XYZ file of C-alpha atoms in Angstrom:
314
model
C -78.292 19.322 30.892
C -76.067 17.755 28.070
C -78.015 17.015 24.872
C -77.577 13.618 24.119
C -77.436 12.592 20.785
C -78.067 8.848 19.658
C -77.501 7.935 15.949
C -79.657 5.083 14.752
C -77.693 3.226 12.178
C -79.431 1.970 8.847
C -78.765 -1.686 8.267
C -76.321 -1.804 5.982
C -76.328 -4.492 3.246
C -74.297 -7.106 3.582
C -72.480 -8.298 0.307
C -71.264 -12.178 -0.632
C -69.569 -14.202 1.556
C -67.279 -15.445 -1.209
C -63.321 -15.985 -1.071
C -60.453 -16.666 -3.597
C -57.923 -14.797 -5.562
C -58.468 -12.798 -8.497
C -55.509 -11.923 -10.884
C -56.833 -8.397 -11.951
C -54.795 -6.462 -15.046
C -54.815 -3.337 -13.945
C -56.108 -0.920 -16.544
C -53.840 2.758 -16.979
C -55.046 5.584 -15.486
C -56.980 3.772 -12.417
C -55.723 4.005 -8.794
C -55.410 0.343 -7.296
C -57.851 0.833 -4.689
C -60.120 2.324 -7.154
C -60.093 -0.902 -9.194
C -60.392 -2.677 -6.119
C -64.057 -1.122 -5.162
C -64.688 -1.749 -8.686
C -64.616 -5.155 -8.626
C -65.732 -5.738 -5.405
C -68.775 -3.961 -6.536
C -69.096 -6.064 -9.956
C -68.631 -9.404 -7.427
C -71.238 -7.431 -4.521
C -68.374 -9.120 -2.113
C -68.613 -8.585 1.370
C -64.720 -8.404 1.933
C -61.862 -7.692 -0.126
C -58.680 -6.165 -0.275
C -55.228 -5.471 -3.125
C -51.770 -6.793 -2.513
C -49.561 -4.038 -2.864
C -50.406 -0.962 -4.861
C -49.628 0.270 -8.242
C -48.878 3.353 -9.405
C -52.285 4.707 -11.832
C -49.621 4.749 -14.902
C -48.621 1.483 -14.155
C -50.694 -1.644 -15.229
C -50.407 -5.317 -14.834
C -50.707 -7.084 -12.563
C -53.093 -7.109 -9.070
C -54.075 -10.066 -7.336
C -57.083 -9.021 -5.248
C -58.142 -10.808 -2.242
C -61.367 -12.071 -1.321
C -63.040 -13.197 1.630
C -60.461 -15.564 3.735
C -57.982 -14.966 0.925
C -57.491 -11.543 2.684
C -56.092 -13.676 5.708
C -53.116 -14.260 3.669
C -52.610 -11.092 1.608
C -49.610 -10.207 3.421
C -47.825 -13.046 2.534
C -48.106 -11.557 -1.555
C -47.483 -7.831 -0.120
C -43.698 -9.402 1.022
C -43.655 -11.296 -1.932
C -40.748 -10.749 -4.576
C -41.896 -8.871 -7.747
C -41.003 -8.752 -11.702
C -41.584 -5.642 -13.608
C -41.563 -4.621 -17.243
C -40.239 -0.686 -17.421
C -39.672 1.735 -20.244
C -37.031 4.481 -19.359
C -36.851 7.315 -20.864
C -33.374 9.657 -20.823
C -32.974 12.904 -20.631
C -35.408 13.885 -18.749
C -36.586 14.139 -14.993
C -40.147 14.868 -13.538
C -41.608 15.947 -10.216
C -42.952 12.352 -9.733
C -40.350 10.508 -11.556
C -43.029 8.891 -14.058
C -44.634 10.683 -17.488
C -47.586 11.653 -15.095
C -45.121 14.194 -13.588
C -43.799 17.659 -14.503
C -40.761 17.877 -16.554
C -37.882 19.334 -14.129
C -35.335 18.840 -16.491
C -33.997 17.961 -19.868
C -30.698 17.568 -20.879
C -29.242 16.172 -24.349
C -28.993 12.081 -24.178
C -28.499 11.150 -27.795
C -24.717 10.150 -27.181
C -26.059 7.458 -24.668
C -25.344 3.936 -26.595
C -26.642 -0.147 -25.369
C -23.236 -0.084 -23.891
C -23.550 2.387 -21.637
C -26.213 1.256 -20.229
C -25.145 -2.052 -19.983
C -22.304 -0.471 -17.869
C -24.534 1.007 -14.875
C -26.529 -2.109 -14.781
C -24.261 -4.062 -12.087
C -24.081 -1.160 -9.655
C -27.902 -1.869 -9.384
C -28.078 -5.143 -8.904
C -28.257 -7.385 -5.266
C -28.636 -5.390 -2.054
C -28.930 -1.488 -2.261
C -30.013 1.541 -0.482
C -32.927 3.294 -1.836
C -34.026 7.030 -0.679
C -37.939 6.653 -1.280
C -39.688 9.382 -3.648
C -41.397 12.125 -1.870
C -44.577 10.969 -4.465
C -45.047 7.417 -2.443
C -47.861 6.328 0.417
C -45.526 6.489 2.950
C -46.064 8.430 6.120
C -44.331 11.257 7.376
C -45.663 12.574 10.891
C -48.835 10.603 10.100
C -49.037 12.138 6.436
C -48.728 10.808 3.151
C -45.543 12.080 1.026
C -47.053 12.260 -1.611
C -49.337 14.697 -0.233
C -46.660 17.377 1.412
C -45.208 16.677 -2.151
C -48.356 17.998 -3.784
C -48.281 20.846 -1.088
C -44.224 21.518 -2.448
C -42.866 20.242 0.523
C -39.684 17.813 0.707
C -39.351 15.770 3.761
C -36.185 13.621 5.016
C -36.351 10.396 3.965
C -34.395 7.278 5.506
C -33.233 5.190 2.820
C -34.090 1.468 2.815
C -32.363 -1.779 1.776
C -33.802 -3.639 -0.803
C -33.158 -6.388 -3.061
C -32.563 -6.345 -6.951
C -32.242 -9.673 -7.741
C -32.421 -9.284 -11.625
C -31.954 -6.057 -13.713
C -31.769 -7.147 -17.459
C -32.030 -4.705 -20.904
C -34.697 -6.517 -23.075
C -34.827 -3.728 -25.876
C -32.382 -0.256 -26.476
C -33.806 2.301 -28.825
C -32.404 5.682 -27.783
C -33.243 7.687 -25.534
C -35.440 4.608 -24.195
C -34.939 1.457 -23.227
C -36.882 -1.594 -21.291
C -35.705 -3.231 -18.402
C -36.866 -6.352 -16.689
C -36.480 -5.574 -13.014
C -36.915 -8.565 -10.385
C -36.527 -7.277 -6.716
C -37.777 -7.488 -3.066
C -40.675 -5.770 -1.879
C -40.820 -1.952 -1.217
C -38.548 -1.339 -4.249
C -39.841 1.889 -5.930
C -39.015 1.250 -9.971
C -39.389 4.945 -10.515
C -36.700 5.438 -8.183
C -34.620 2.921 -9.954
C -35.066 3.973 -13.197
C -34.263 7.963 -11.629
C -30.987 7.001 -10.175
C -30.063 4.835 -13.432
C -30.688 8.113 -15.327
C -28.315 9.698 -12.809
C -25.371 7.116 -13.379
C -25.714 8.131 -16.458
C -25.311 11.612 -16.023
C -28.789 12.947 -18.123
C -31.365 12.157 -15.777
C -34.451 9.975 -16.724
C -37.846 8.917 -16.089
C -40.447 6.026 -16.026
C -42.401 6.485 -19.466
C -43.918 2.721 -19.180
C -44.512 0.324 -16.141
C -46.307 -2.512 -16.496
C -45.973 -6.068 -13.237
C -45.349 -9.103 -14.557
C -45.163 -11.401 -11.713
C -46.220 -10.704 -7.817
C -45.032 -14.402 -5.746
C -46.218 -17.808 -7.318
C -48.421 -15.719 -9.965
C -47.288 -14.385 -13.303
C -49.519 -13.177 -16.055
C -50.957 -15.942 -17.102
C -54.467 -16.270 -15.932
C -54.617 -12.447 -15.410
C -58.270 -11.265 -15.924
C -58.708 -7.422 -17.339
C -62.308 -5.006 -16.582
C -63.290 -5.831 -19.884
C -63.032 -9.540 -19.404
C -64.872 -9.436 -16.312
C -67.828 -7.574 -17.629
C -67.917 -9.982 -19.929
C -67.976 -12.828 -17.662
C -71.081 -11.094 -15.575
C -72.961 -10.812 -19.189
C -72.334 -14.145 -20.272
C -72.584 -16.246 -16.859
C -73.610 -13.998 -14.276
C -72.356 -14.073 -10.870
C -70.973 -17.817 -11.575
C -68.990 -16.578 -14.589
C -67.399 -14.266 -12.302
C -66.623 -17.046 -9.524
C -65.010 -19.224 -12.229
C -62.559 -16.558 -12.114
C -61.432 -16.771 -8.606
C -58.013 -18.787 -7.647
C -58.004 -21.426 -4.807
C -56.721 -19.392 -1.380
C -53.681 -21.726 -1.313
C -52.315 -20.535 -4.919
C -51.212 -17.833 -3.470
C -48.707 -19.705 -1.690
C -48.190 -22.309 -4.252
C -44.190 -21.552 -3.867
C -44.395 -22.878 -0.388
C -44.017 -26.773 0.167
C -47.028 -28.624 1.551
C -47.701 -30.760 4.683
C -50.431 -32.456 5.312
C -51.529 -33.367 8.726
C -54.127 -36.400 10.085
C -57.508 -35.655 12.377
C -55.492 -35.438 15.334
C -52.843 -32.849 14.364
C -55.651 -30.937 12.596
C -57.413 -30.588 15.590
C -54.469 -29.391 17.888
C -52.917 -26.919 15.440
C -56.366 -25.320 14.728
C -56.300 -24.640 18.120
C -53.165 -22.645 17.848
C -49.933 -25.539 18.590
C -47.419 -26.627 17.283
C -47.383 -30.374 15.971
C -45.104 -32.753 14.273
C -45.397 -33.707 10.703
C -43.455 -36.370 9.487
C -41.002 -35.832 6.490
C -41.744 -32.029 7.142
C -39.592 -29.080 5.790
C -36.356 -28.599 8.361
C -37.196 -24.771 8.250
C -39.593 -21.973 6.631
C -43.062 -21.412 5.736
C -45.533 -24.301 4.964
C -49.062 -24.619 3.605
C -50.908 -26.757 5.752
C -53.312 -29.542 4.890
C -55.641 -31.260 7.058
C -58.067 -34.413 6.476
C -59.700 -34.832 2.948
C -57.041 -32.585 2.224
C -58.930 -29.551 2.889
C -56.169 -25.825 2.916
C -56.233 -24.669 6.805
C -53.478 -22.154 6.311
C -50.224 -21.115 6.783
C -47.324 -22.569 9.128
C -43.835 -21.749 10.149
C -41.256 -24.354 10.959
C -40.389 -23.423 14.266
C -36.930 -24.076 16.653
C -37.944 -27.122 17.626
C -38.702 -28.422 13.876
C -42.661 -28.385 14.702
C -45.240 -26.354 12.514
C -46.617 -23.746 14.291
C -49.504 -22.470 13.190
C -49.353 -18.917 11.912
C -52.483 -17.843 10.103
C -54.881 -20.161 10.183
C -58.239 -19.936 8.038
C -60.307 -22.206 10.634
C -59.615 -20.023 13.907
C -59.255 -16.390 12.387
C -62.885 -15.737 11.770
């Protein structure tokens, strides 16, 4: 006879039932999932998630999600994004960042402010970008970054993104800082390699630091420190005075606000008409007392369909 095996499962705890947006400055060095469990642990939250990841050298910043916030976490992972960069010429590494090994150096001290200037533009609005082989993308159901590791190099299909700013705040050779503004999936490190490139010395990421993710810049960004502060000082309320309203994180998205009646029907998953509504887009949606219900798409027929909605999405 088979031996059957039955597992009995320990009752595992269940953490806070809390939800909101935290605007986490990522500290150097940590991965963002590994700040993630950190603060979920400091909050003891039953659910959270990140936004997008950052590289460990990179800081900045992180909105983490909590609770229902989570429901709308994809919204701020297609969000546009600002970065801060320090490039440094001359020289190229396996992982295109000063975490890498150096692959090559060549001389860059003739490289002026106007030269860089010059390669700017040919950055700038829609490109193609060949993804690094050190990125969480999946080849044949495995990470690049680990064949990378393994000294394997993969095809890669490049993908169109957006740059929809690229300026030089500061030249002081053989760096310089960039303020980058782009689409989602843009890989600065890539950027900053193929700028080296143009300029025919190679170069490399030496400082990355986000700026802006959506409707939230760094203002109101909270670092560890602060937040072991707040638990000290406040406890577990100190830390809630921290969190962001759910909506904020689509505070670039106009509002409509709906009576009882069209409350009820789009919480149960229709479309409804809103007077004075948006011809087109994405909404936040209001219902009575104005209470935040969630997110809606003007739809073909000029209705607001509901798309994720907090009251129906358990």
């Amino acid at each position: 006879m088979p031996v059957i095996v039955v597992k009995t499962m320990g009752r595992r705890r269940r953490g806070r039932n809390i939800s909101g947006i935290l605007l986490l400055d990522k500290p150097l060095g940590l991965t963002s999932n590994a700040a993630l469990q950190e603060v979920k642990h400091l909050y003891k939250a039953q659910k959270a998630g990140h936004t997008g990841s950052l590289d460990p050298l990179a800081t900045g910043l992180l909105p983490l999600c909590f609770g229902n916030a989570t429901k709308i976490s994809a919204f701020l992972l297609d969000a546009d994004k600002r970065y801060h960069v320090r490039v440094k010429l001359g020289e190229t590494t396996t992982t295109a960042d000063a975490e890498g090994e150096i692959t090559g150096r060549c001389a860059a001290d003739h490289i002026n402010e106007a030269d860089v200037l010059a390669v700017l533009p040919q950055f700038t609005g829609e490109i193609e970008q060949l993804p690094p082989m050190y990125s969480a993308l999946k080849h044949k159901g495995q990470r690049l970054y680990q064949l990378a590791r393994q000294g394997l190099e993969v095809e890669r299909e490049a993908r169109r993104i957006t740059i929809f700013e690229l300026r030089l705040i500061h030249f002081d050779g053989p760096e310089f800082d960039l303020e980058v503004h782009c689409s989602k999936g843009t890989y600065v490190r890539t950027l900053a390699e193929d700028i080296g490139k143009a300029l025919g010395v190679g170069a490399h990421v030496s400082m990355l630091r986000r700026t802006q993710v959506g409707p939230f810049d760094e203002e109101g960004m909270v670092s560890m420190e602060q937040l072991q502060q707040a638990l000290e000082d406040e406890g577990m309320q100190g830390l809630d005075n921290l969190l962001l309203p759910i909506e904020a994180g689509l505070a670039h998205w106009p509002a409509v606000h709906l009576g009882a009646d069209s409350s009820f029907y789009i919480k149960q998953g229709q479309a409804v008409q809103v007077p004075k509504a948006p011809t087109e887009g994405w909404v936040r949606i209001y219902g009575v007392d104005e209470e935040f219900i969630g997110a809606g798409e003007i739809d073909e027929d000029g209705l607001v369909a509901p798309r994720r909605m907090l009251a129906n999405l358990g």
